[in-house]
Amino acid sequence: MTTVKYWQAINRALHEEMARDDRVLVIGEDVADPGGPFGATKGLLEAFGPDRVRDTPISEAAIVGAALGAAMAGYRPVVEVMFLDFVTVAMDQVVNQAAKVSYMSAGNFAAPMVIRSICASGRRTGPQHSQNLEAWLAHVPGLKVVWGSTPADARGLLKAAIRDDGPVYVIESLVEWSTRGEVADEDEIVPIGVAAVRREGTDLTLVTWGGAAPRAARAVAQLEDVSVELIDLRTISPWDRETVLASVRRTGRLLVVHDAVVDFGVGAEIAATVATECFDELVAPVRRLGAPYAPAPFAPHLEAAYLPQPEDIVSAVLETIRTVRKAS
Amino acid sequence: MTAVRSQDVGVDRELAIDLYRTMRRIRQFETTAGELFAAGELPGFIHLSIGQEAVAAGVCAALDDADYITTTHRGHGHCIAKGGRLREMMAELYGREGGYALGRSGSMHIADNTVGILGANAIVGGGIPMAVGGGYAAQLAGRGQVSVAFFGDGAVAEGVLHECLNLAELWQLPVVFVCEHNGYAEMTPVSKHLANAEVTDLAAAYGMPAEKVDGNDVAAVLTAARAATARARSGAGPTLIEARTTRWRGHFEGDPQKYRAREEITAMTERDPLTHWRDVLHAAHGVPPAELDQVDADIADLVGAAVEAARAMPLSDPGGLSRHVYPEGAR
Ligand SMILES: Cc1ncc(C[n+]2csc(CCOP(=O)(O)OP(=O)(O)O)c2C)c(N)n1
């Protein structure tokens, strides 16, 4: 085990995968010479050379699409689209093209490519730099979406994404950039589609991921008399239904916590599935906690109010537990 | 890019001092913002246009309140030159209730419908089509307004600029495209992000007239902007102005600038648009340095007052977070 910062874990995954497989390429704005706007691609140019590690112009549609073409031609590009907000500029290439290549060619072609973006929510970067667009991405058949909340998961998921034969969107948390955590010395892969049970419990299942996961963990740590099972989904799509459903069948209660706007969010998918599959076991209404129906605000106090904070999560847990079914 | 003499281009003493005043307001506002950011008083990200003030001042001197602009993440200068209010701008940087957007948008999103600022923008290239739309509206309204898109050399690589050049020329819209060519897109020099750094050549490909000017010479910028806006107002269509300029600060405040040598930055400061214009004011218009020092002092007071006002303002109510998600009231 080694203790590294979140960004260093990402950097390590890139170094390891580029060394393992020469087909892996890294392209994006400021990724080569400067080593990434936030350092995630440091040392790659020096180690793997300018053919495989390239700075690009500010042309998201072109670079995502070029990664796709190179992927169809046999390479395994990792394209950095700096902030998640910027992928909107490349959405045709993501949604209409990359996600559908396998399907539209009946498996003749595949798009083994990765798009990495940071989600800067919590960093006071305002409405066009702090959005959480996970639900948009998760809604596209053919596109996998992962988001590690710890250094080990950020590394292991990125490695799994690079080895995956389809397009995978890897979201990274800018607020956690310098958070330290242990990573294995060996080649540790975090499989796509497998959640992590961070803490076992019997009274309520709390499902979270990505940016909200560290705050949810802090909330759960404060709860003394309540036994919460904390699940970090790690993969948003395809999500680990088995783990979540098995947990709710035991606890009878579900709270989903995410940073994205609640309306039409990923939490709705999980809530609906649980409501259908765990009808007999549920003893309280399924709840969701997330951002209100508004763009991400800039001012620190507004952003704090916008994102679910540990105290909001604690209250939602307690309210869910206190809810009793009215006699019918 | 020969030096332009202010007397030759119809800049009288009063206008010359006005241009200086605008540049000084920008310099002072941004220097102060940089200091406040370094002191931890301002949150988020800020991008300063110090060294580029002549572009904003020169272009906006050819505009009036009814004309439109759109700008970028590095847009404080354009907003100030277009008549944006320092107090509301500073309050927005502070995230206060009295800010232009109730503190919800921050430094990269100043907009003011009273003076035609359609908005600064945090998406590279994001504002350019809006300026084209402002031009379309101006063409329909037929009152001789123009619409200006400010963008950097980095944005030249975004497809949307090319779509906009084509559309504006095709529809003969009253638009002026102003490329602030400062040689960098974040940490990447232009040699590594543009196949052809002569941005004026791109306009030529669409049949659009274009002019390259020294963006640190406010008279040169103003002259080009007057010609371009006159064309636009007369219905003769769009123009592209490429203003070669210098970004003195990092991409954002706090950028350690490891990608360029100190000497490069020092050399830039020798092309200071404000110092140059002070010299012109003195030589061509006989304005004594003391008079300009007084201008500087007055502006420092104004910016200081904006800071004090912002500091004293309340934070906006988080209960109002969902206000304006949909427009309120009839228009
Ligand atoms: C669509 C999009 N891609 C990338 C970015 C990140 N980014 C912000 S500013 C910038 C460089 C812009 O360079 P330029 O257009 O030359 O403007 P300058 O910063 O020099 O004023 C980049 C890449 C962004 N904000 N939006």
CSV table of N, CA and C in Angstrom, one decimal, chain B residues 174-243:
chain,number,residue,atom,x,y,z
B,174,PRO,N,-24.6,42.9,-39.0
B,174,PRO,CA,-23.7,44.0,-38.4
B,174,PRO,C,-23.0,43.5,-37.2
B,175,VAL,N,-22.0,42.7,-37.5
B,175,VAL,CA,-21.2,42.0,-36.4
B,175,VAL,C,-19.7,42.4,-36.5
B,176,VAL,N,-19.1,42.6,-35.4
B,176,VAL,CA,-17.6,42.8,-35.4
B,176,VAL,C,-17.0,41.6,-34.6
B,177,PHE,N,-16.2,40.8,-35.2
B,177,PHE,CA,-15.5,39.7,-34.5
B,177,PHE,C,-14.2,40.3,-34.0
B,178,VAL,N,-14.0,40.3,-32.7
B,178,VAL,CA,-12.7,40.8,-32.2
B,178,VAL,C,-11.9,39.7,-31.5
B,179,CYS,N,-10.8,39.3,-32.2
B,179,CYS,CA,-10.0,38.3,-31.7
B,179,CYS,C,-8.9,38.9,-30.9
B,180,GLU,N,-8.9,38.7,-29.6
B,180,GLU,CA,-7.7,39.2,-28.8
B,180,GLU,C,-6.7,38.1,-28.8
B,181,HIS,N,-5.7,38.3,-29.6
B,181,HIS,CA,-4.7,37.3,-29.9
B,181,HIS,C,-3.6,37.6,-28.9
B,182,ASN,N,-3.6,36.9,-27.8
B,182,ASN,CA,-2.5,37.1,-26.7
B,182,ASN,C,-1.5,36.0,-26.7
B,183,GLY,N,-1.6,35.1,-27.7
B,183,GLY,CA,-0.6,34.1,-27.9
B,183,GLY,C,-0.7,32.9,-27.0
B,184,TYR,N,-1.7,32.8,-26.1
B,184,TYR,CA,-1.8,31.6,-25.3
B,184,TYR,C,-3.3,31.2,-25.2
B,185,ALA,N,-3.5,29.9,-25.1
B,185,ALA,CA,-4.7,29.3,-24.7
B,185,ALA,C,-4.3,28.6,-23.4
B,186,GLU,N,-4.7,29.1,-22.3
B,186,GLU,CA,-4.3,28.6,-21.0
B,186,GLU,C,-2.8,28.5,-21.0
B,187,MET,N,-2.2,27.3,-21.0
B,187,MET,CA,-0.8,27.1,-20.8
B,187,MET,C,-0.1,26.8,-22.2
B,188,THR,N,-0.9,26.7,-23.2
B,188,THR,CA,-0.4,26.3,-24.5
B,188,THR,C,-0.2,27.5,-25.5
B,189,PRO,N,1.0,27.6,-26.0
B,189,PRO,CA,1.2,28.8,-26.9
B,189,PRO,C,0.5,28.6,-28.2
B,190,VAL,N,0.3,29.7,-28.9
B,190,VAL,CA,-0.5,29.6,-30.1
B,190,VAL,C,0.2,28.7,-31.2
B,191,SER,N,1.5,28.6,-31.2
B,191,SER,CA,2.2,27.7,-32.1
B,191,SER,C,1.8,26.3,-32.0
B,192,LYS,N,1.2,25.9,-30.8
B,192,LYS,CA,0.8,24.6,-30.6
B,192,LYS,C,-0.7,24.4,-30.7
B,193,HIS,N,-1.4,25.4,-30.9
B,193,HIS,CA,-2.9,25.2,-31.0
B,193,HIS,C,-3.5,25.7,-32.2
B,194,LEU,N,-2.8,26.5,-33.0
B,194,LEU,CA,-3.4,27.0,-34.3
B,194,LEU,C,-2.5,26.6,-35.5
B,195,ALA,N,-3.1,26.0,-36.5
B,195,ALA,CA,-2.3,25.6,-37.6
B,195,ALA,C,-1.9,26.9,-38.4
B,196,ASN,N,-2.8,27.9,-38.3
B,196,ASN,CA,-2.4,29.2,-39.0
B,196,ASN,C,-2.8,30.3,-38.0
B,197,ALA,N,-1.7,30.9,-37.4
B,197,ALA,CA,-1.9,31.9,-36.4
B,197,ALA,C,-2.4,33.2,-36.9
B,198,GLU,N,-2.4,33.4,-38.3
B,198,GLU,CA,-2.9,34.6,-38.9
B,198,GLU,C,-4.4,34.5,-38.9
B,199,VAL,N,-5.1,35.0,-37.9
B,199,VAL,CA,-6.5,34.9,-37.8
B,199,VAL,C,-7.2,35.6,-38.9
B,200,THR,N,-6.6,36.7,-39.3
B,200,THR,CA,-7.3,37.4,-40.4
B,200,THR,C,-7.5,36.6,-41.7
B,201,ASP,N,-6.6,35.6,-41.9
B,201,ASP,CA,-6.7,34.7,-43.0
B,201,ASP,C,-8.0,33.9,-43.0
B,202,LEU,N,-8.5,33.6,-41.8
B,202,LEU,CA,-9.7,32.8,-41.7
B,202,LEU,C,-10.9,33.6,-42.2
B,203,ALA,N,-10.9,34.9,-41.9
B,203,ALA,CA,-12.0,35.8,-42.3
B,203,ALA,C,-12.0,35.8,-43.8
B,204,ALA,N,-10.8,35.9,-44.4
B,204,ALA,CA,-10.7,35.9,-45.9
B,204,ALA,C,-11.3,34.7,-46.5
B,205,ALA,N,-11.2,33.6,-45.8
B,205,ALA,CA,-11.8,32.3,-46.4
B,205,ALA,C,-13.3,32.4,-46.5
B,206,TYR,N,-13.9,33.3,-45.7
B,206,TYR,CA,-15.4,33.5,-45.8
B,206,TYR,C,-15.7,34.7,-46.5
B,207,GLY,N,-14.7,35.4,-47.1
B,207,GLY,CA,-15.0,36.6,-47.9
B,207,GLY,C,-15.3,37.8,-47.0
B,208,MET,N,-14.8,37.7,-45.8
B,208,MET,CA,-15.1,38.8,-44.8
B,208,MET,C,-13.8,39.7,-44.7
B,209,PRO,N,-14.0,41.0,-44.7
B,209,PRO,CA,-12.8,41.8,-44.5
B,209,PRO,C,-12.3,41.7,-43.1
B,210,ALA,N,-11.0,41.8,-43.0
B,210,ALA,CA,-10.3,41.6,-41.7
B,210,ALA,C,-9.2,42.6,-41.6
B,211,GLU,N,-8.8,42.9,-40.4
B,211,GLU,CA,-7.7,43.8,-40.1
B,211,GLU,C,-6.9,43.4,-38.9
B,212,LYS,N,-5.6,43.4,-39.1
B,212,LYS,CA,-4.8,43.0,-37.9
B,212,LYS,C,-4.2,44.3,-37.3
B,213,VAL,N,-4.4,44.5,-36.0
B,213,VAL,CA,-3.9,45.7,-35.4
B,213,VAL,C,-3.0,45.4,-34.2
B,214,ASP,N,-2.2,46.4,-33.8
B,214,ASP,CA,-1.5,46.3,-32.5
B,214,ASP,C,-2.5,46.5,-31.4
B,215,GLY,N,-2.8,45.5,-30.7
B,215,GLY,CA,-3.8,45.5,-29.7
B,215,GLY,C,-3.3,46.2,-28.4
B,216,ASN,N,-2.1,46.7,-28.4
B,216,ASN,CA,-1.7,47.4,-27.2
B,216,ASN,C,-1.6,48.9,-27.5
B,217,ASP,N,-2.1,49.3,-28.7
B,217,ASP,CA,-2.2,50.7,-29.1
B,217,ASP,C,-3.6,51.1,-29.3
B,218,VAL,N,-4.1,51.8,-28.3
B,218,VAL,CA,-5.6,52.0,-28.3
B,218,VAL,C,-6.1,52.8,-29.5
B,219,ALA,N,-5.2,53.7,-30.0
B,219,ALA,CA,-5.6,54.4,-31.2
B,219,ALA,C,-5.8,53.5,-32.4
B,220,ALA,N,-4.9,52.5,-32.5
B,220,ALA,CA,-5.0,51.6,-33.7
B,220,ALA,C,-6.2,50.8,-33.5
B,221,VAL,N,-6.5,50.3,-32.3
B,221,VAL,CA,-7.7,49.5,-32.1
B,221,VAL,C,-9.0,50.4,-32.4
B,222,LEU,N,-9.0,51.6,-31.9
B,222,LEU,CA,-10.2,52.4,-32.1
B,222,LEU,C,-10.4,52.7,-33.6
B,223,THR,N,-9.3,52.9,-34.3
B,223,THR,CA,-9.4,53.2,-35.8
B,223,THR,C,-10.0,52.0,-36.5
B,224,ALA,N,-9.5,50.8,-36.2
B,224,ALA,CA,-10.1,49.6,-36.8
B,224,ALA,C,-11.5,49.4,-36.4
B,225,ALA,N,-11.8,49.7,-35.2
B,225,ALA,CA,-13.2,49.4,-34.7
B,225,ALA,C,-14.1,50.4,-35.3
B,226,ARG,N,-13.7,51.7,-35.5
B,226,ARG,CA,-14.5,52.7,-36.1
B,226,ARG,C,-14.9,52.2,-37.6
B,227,ALA,N,-13.9,51.7,-38.3
B,227,ALA,CA,-14.1,51.3,-39.6
B,227,ALA,C,-15.1,50.1,-39.7
B,228,ALA,N,-14.8,49.2,-38.8
B,228,ALA,CA,-15.7,48.0,-38.8
B,228,ALA,C,-17.1,48.3,-38.4
B,229,THR,N,-17.2,49.1,-37.4
B,229,THR,CA,-18.6,49.5,-36.9
B,229,THR,C,-19.3,50.3,-38.0
B,230,ALA,N,-18.6,51.2,-38.7
B,230,ALA,CA,-19.2,52.0,-39.7
B,230,ALA,C,-19.7,51.1,-40.8
B,231,ARG,N,-18.9,50.1,-41.2
B,231,ARG,CA,-19.4,49.1,-42.2
B,231,ARG,C,-20.6,48.5,-41.8
B,232,ALA,N,-20.6,48.0,-40.5
B,232,ALA,CA,-21.7,47.2,-40.0
B,232,ALA,C,-23.0,48.1,-40.0
B,233,ARG,N,-22.8,49.3,-39.5
B,233,ARG,CA,-24.0,50.2,-39.3
B,233,ARG,C,-24.6,50.5,-40.7
B,234,SER,N,-23.7,50.6,-41.6
B,234,SER,CA,-24.2,51.0,-43.0
B,234,SER,C,-24.8,49.8,-43.7
B,235,GLY,N,-24.8,48.6,-43.1
B,235,GLY,CA,-25.4,47.4,-43.7
B,235,GLY,C,-24.5,46.7,-44.6
B,236,ALA,N,-23.2,47.0,-44.5
B,236,ALA,CA,-22.2,46.3,-45.4
B,236,ALA,C,-21.6,45.0,-44.8
B,237,GLY,N,-22.1,44.6,-43.7
B,237,GLY,CA,-21.7,43.3,-43.2
B,237,GLY,C,-20.6,43.3,-42.1
B,238,PRO,N,-20.2,42.1,-41.8
B,238,PRO,CA,-19.3,41.9,-40.6
B,238,PRO,C,-17.9,42.2,-41.0
B,239,THR,N,-17.1,42.3,-40.0
B,239,THR,CA,-15.6,42.5,-40.1
B,239,THR,C,-14.9,41.7,-39.0
B,240,LEU,N,-13.7,41.2,-39.2
B,240,LEU,CA,-13.0,40.6,-38.2
B,240,LEU,C,-11.8,41.5,-37.9
B,241,ILE,N,-11.6,41.7,-36.6
B,241,ILE,CA,-10.4,42.5,-36.1
B,241,ILE,C,-9.5,41.5,-35.3
B,242,GLU,N,-8.3,41.4,-35.7
B,242,GLU,CA,-7.4,40.6,-34.9
B,242,GLU,C,-6.4,41.6,-34.2
B,243,ALA,N,-6.6,41.6,-32.9
B,243,ALA,CA,-5.8,42.5,-32.1
B,243,ALA,C,-4.7,41.7,-31.4
